[in-house]
CSV table of C-alpha atoms in Angstrom, one decimal:
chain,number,residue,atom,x,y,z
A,207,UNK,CA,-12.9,-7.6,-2.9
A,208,UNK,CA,-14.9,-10.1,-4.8
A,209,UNK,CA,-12.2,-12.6,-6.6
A,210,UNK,CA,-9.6,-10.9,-5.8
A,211,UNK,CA,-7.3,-13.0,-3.5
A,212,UNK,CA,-3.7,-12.5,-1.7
A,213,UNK,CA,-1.5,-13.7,-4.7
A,214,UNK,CA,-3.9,-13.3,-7.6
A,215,UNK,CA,-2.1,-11.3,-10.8
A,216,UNK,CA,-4.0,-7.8,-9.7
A,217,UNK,CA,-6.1,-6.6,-12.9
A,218,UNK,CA,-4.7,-4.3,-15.5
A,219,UNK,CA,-6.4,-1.2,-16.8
A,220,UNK,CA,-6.3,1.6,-18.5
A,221,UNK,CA,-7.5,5.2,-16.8
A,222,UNK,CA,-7.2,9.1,-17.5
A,223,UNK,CA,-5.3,10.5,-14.7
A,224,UNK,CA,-3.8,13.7,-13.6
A,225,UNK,CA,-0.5,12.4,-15.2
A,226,UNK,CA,-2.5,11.3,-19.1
A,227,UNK,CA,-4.0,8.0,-20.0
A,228,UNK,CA,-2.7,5.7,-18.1
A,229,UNK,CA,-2.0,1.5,-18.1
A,230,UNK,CA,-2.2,0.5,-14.4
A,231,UNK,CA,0.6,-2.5,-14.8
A,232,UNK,CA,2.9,-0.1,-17.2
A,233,UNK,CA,3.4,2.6,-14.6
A,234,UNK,CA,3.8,0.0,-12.1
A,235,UNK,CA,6.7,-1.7,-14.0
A,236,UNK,CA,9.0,1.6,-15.2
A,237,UNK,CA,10.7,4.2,-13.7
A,238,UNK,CA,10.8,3.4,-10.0
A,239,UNK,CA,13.8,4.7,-8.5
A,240,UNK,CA,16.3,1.5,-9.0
A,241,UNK,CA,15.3,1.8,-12.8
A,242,UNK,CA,15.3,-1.9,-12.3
A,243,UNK,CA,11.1,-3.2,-13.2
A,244,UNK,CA,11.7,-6.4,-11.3
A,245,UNK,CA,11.4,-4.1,-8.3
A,246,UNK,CA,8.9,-2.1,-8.6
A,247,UNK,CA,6.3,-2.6,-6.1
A,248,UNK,CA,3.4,-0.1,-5.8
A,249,UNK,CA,0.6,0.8,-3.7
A,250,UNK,CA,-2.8,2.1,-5.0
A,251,UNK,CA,-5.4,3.9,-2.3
A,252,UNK,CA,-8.9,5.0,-3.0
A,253,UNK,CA,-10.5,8.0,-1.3
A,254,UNK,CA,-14.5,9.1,-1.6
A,255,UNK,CA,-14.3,11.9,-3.2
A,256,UNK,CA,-12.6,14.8,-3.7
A,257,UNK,CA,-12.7,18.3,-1.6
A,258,UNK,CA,-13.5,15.9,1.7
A,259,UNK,CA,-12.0,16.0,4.7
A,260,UNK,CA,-10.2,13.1,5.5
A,261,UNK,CA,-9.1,12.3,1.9
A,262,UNK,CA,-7.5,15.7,2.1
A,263,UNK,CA,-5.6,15.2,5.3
A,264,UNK,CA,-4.8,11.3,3.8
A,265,UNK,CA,-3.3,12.5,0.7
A,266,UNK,CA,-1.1,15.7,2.4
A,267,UNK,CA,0.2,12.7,4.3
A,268,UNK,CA,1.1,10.6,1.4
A,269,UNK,CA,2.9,13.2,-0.4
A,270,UNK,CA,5.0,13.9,2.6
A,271,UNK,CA,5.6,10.8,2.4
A,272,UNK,CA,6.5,10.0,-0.9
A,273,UNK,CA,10.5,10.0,-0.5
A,274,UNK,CA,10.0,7.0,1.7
A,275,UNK,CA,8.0,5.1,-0.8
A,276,UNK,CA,10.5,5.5,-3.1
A,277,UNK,CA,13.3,4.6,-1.4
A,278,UNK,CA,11.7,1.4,-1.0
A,279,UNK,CA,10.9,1.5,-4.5
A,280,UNK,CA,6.8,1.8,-4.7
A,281,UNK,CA,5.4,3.7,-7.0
A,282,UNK,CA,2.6,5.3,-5.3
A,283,UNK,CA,-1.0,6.2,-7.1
A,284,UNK,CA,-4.7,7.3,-5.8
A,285,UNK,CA,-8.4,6.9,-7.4
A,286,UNK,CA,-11.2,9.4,-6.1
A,287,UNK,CA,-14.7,8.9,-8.1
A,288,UNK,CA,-14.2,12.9,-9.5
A,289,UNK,CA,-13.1,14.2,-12.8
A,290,UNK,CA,-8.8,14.9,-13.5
A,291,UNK,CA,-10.3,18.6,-13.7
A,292,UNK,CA,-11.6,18.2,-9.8
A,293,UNK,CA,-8.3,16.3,-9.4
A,294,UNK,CA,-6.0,19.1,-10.7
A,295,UNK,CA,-8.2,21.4,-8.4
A,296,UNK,CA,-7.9,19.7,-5.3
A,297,UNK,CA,-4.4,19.0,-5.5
A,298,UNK,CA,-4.1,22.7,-5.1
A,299,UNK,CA,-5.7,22.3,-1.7
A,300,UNK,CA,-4.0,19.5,-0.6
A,301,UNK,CA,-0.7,21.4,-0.6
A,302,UNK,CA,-1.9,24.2,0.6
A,303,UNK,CA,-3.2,21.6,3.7
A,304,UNK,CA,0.3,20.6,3.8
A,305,UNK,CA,1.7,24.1,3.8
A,306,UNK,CA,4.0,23.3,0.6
A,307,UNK,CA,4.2,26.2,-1.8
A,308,UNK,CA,7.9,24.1,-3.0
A,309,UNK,CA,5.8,22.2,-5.9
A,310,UNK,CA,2.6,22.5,-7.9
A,311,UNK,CA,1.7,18.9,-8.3
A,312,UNK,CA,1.5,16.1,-6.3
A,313,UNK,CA,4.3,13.1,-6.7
A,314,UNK,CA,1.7,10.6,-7.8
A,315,UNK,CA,-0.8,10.5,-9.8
A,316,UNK,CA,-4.8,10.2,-8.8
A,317,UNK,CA,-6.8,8.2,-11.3
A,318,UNK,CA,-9.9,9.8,-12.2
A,319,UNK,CA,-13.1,7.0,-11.8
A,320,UNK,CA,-16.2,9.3,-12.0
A,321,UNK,CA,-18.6,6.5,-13.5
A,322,UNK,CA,-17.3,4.5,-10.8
A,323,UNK,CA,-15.9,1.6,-12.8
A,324,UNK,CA,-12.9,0.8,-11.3
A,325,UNK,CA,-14.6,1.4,-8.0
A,326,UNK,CA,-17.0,-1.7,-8.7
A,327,UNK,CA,-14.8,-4.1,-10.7
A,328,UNK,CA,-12.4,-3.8,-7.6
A,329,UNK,CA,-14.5,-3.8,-4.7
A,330,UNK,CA,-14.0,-0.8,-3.6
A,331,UNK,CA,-17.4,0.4,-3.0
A,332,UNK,CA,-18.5,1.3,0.8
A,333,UNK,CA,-22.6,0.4,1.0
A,334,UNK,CA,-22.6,2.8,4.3
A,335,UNK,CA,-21.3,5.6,3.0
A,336,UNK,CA,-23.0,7.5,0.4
A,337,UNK,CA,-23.0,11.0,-1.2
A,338,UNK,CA,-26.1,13.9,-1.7
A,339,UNK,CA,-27.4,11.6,-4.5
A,340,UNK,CA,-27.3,8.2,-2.3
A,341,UNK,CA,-24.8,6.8,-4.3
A,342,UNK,CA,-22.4,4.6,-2.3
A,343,UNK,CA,-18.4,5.9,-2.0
A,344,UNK,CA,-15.3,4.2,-2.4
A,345,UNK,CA,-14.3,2.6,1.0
A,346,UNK,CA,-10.5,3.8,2.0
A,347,UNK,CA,-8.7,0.5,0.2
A,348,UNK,CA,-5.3,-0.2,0.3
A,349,UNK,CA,-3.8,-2.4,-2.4
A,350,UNK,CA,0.2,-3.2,-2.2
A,351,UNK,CA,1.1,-4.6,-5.2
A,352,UNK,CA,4.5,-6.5,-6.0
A,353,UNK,CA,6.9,-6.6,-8.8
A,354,UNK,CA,5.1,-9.6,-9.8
A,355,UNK,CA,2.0,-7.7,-10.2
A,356,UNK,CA,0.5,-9.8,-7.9
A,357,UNK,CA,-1.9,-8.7,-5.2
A,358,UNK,CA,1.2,-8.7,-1.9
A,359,UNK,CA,-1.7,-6.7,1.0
A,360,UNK,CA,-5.1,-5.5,0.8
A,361,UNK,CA,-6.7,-3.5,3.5
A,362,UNK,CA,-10.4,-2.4,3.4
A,363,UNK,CA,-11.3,1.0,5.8
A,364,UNK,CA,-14.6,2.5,5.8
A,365,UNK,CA,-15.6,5.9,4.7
A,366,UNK,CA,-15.0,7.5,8.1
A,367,UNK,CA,-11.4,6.3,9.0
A,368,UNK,CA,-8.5,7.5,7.7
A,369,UNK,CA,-5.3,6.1,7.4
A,370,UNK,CA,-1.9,5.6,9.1
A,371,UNK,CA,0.2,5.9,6.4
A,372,UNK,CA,3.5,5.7,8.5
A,373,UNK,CA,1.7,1.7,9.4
A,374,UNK,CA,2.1,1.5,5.5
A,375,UNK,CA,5.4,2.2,5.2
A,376,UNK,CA,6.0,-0.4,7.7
A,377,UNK,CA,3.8,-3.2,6.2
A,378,UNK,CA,6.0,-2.8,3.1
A,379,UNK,CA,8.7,-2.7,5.2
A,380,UNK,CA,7.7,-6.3,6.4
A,381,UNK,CA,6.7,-7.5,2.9
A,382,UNK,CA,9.7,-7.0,1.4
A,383,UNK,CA,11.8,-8.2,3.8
A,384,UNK,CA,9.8,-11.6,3.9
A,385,UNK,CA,9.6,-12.1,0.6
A,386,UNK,CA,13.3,-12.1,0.4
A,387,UNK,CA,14.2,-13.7,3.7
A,388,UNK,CA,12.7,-17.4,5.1
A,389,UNK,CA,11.8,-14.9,7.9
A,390,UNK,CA,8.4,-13.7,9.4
A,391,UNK,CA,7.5,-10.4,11.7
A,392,UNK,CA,5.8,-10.7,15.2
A,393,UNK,CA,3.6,-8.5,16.3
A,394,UNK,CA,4.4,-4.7,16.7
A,395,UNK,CA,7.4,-5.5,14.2
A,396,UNK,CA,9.9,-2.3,13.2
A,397,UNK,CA,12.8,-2.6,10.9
A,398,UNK,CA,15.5,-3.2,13.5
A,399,UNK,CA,14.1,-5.1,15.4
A,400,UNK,CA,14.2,-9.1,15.7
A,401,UNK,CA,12.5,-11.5,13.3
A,402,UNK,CA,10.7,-14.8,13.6
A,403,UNK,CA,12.2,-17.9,11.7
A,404,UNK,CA,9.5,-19.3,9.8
A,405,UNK,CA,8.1,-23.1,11.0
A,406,UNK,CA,9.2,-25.0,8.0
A,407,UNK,CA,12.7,-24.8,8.6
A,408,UNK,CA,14.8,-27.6,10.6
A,409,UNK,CA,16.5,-25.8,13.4
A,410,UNK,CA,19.9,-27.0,11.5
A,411,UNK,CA,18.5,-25.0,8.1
A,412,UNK,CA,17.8,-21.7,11.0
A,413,UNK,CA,21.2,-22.1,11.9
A,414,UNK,CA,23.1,-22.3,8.4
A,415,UNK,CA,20.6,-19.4,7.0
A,416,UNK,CA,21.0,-17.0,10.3
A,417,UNK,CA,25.0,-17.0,11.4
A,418,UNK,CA,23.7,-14.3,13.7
A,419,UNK,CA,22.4,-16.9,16.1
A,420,UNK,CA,19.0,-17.6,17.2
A,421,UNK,CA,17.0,-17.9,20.8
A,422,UNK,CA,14.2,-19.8,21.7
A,423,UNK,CA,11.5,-19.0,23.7
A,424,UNK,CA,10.7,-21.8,26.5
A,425,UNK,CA,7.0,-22.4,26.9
A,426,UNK,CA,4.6,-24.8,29.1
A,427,UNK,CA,3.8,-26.7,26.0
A,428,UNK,CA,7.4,-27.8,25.4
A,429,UNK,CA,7.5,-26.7,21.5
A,430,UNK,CA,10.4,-24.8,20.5
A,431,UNK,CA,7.9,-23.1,17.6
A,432,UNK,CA,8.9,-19.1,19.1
A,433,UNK,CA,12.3,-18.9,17.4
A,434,UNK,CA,14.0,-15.0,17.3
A,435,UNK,CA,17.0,-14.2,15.0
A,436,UNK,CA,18.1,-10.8,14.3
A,437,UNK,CA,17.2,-9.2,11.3
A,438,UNK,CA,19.3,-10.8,8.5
């Protein structure tokens, strides 16, 4: 993503979608489940193009998924490099991949980027992977985005791999919980499970902020830097 770091403002835009004309930071900031913009996050994933594969299979998963995203309060929304028309089509399919006949729509919106704009000005574009015409497709990105509209997580997949939208869900799990709580998430982290008390704080600031008590892992080196609280 050239110039576009953790923490930078993510760029605002304006796009026709399967939902109308749309302003990327407007539809992040309204209407999230809380009714409350200050927290709205929202996640934004790309896919090649439309009637593929994998895209298909990614986005059946996202829309199954949708309830959870909301209760978190993301506001979910997809770019292919196709036309709304092919958009509207292929939704079709994708519930049909998902075995819903329930709805007619999906529950987020895919932004149409046919001339590849968005595609370029966010780095999106996969040099790999191209179509009958050579042209290069979008890599699989993932951009969380917070209520700040600042850029929270970024993740870049290739072409060929699809993604684990359930490690999403968990990511923002992490996120949010961090960004609220002097706490960081070891490795293999679940909601439940215990958190890490992040370096900067005295071990008499770690035991005002965590009543629930904190352990200490001993280690050949002597540092007391592995501290463990439950998850406040």
């Amino acid at each position: 993503m050239p110039g576009l770091l953790l923490g930078d403002v993510f760029p605002d835009f304006e796009a026709d979608s399967t939902v109308g004309r749309i302003s990327l930071h407007a539809f992040l900031g309204n209407s999230c489940r809380t009714l409350i913009p200050q927290r709205c996050w929202g996640i934004l994933f790309s896919h090649p193009r439309d009637y593929t594969p994998v895209c298909t299979t990614e986005l059946g998963r996202a829309a199954k998924l949708s309830a959870e995203f909301s209760k978190r309060d993301v506001k979910m929304i997809a770019l292919s490099l196709d036309s709304v028309e092919d958009h509207l089509g292929w939704s079709k399919d994708i519930l049909a991949y998902n075995n819903d006949s329930s709805c007619n729509a999906l529950p987020f919106p895919i932004i149409a980027d046919n001339k590849r704009e968005l595609a370029v000005k966010l780095g999106m574009l996969d040099p790999d992977e191209r179509d009958k015409d050579g042209m290069p497709l979008t890599a699989r990105c993932v951009f969380v985005i917070g209520p700040d509209k600042r850029l929270k997580l970024s993740i870049l997949y290739p072409a060929t791999t699809g993604r684990n939208f359930d490690e999403l869900l968990r990511v923002i799990d992490s996120l949010q919980l961090t960004a609220q709580k002097r706490v960081a998430t070891p490795v293999d982290w679940k909601p439940g499970d215990n958190v890490m008390v992040v370096p900067n704080l005295s071990d008499d600031e770690a035991a005002s902020l965590f009543p629930s008590g904190v352990t200490t892992k001993d280690l050949p080196s002597g540092k007391k830097y592995l501290r463990y609280t439950p998850q406040p």
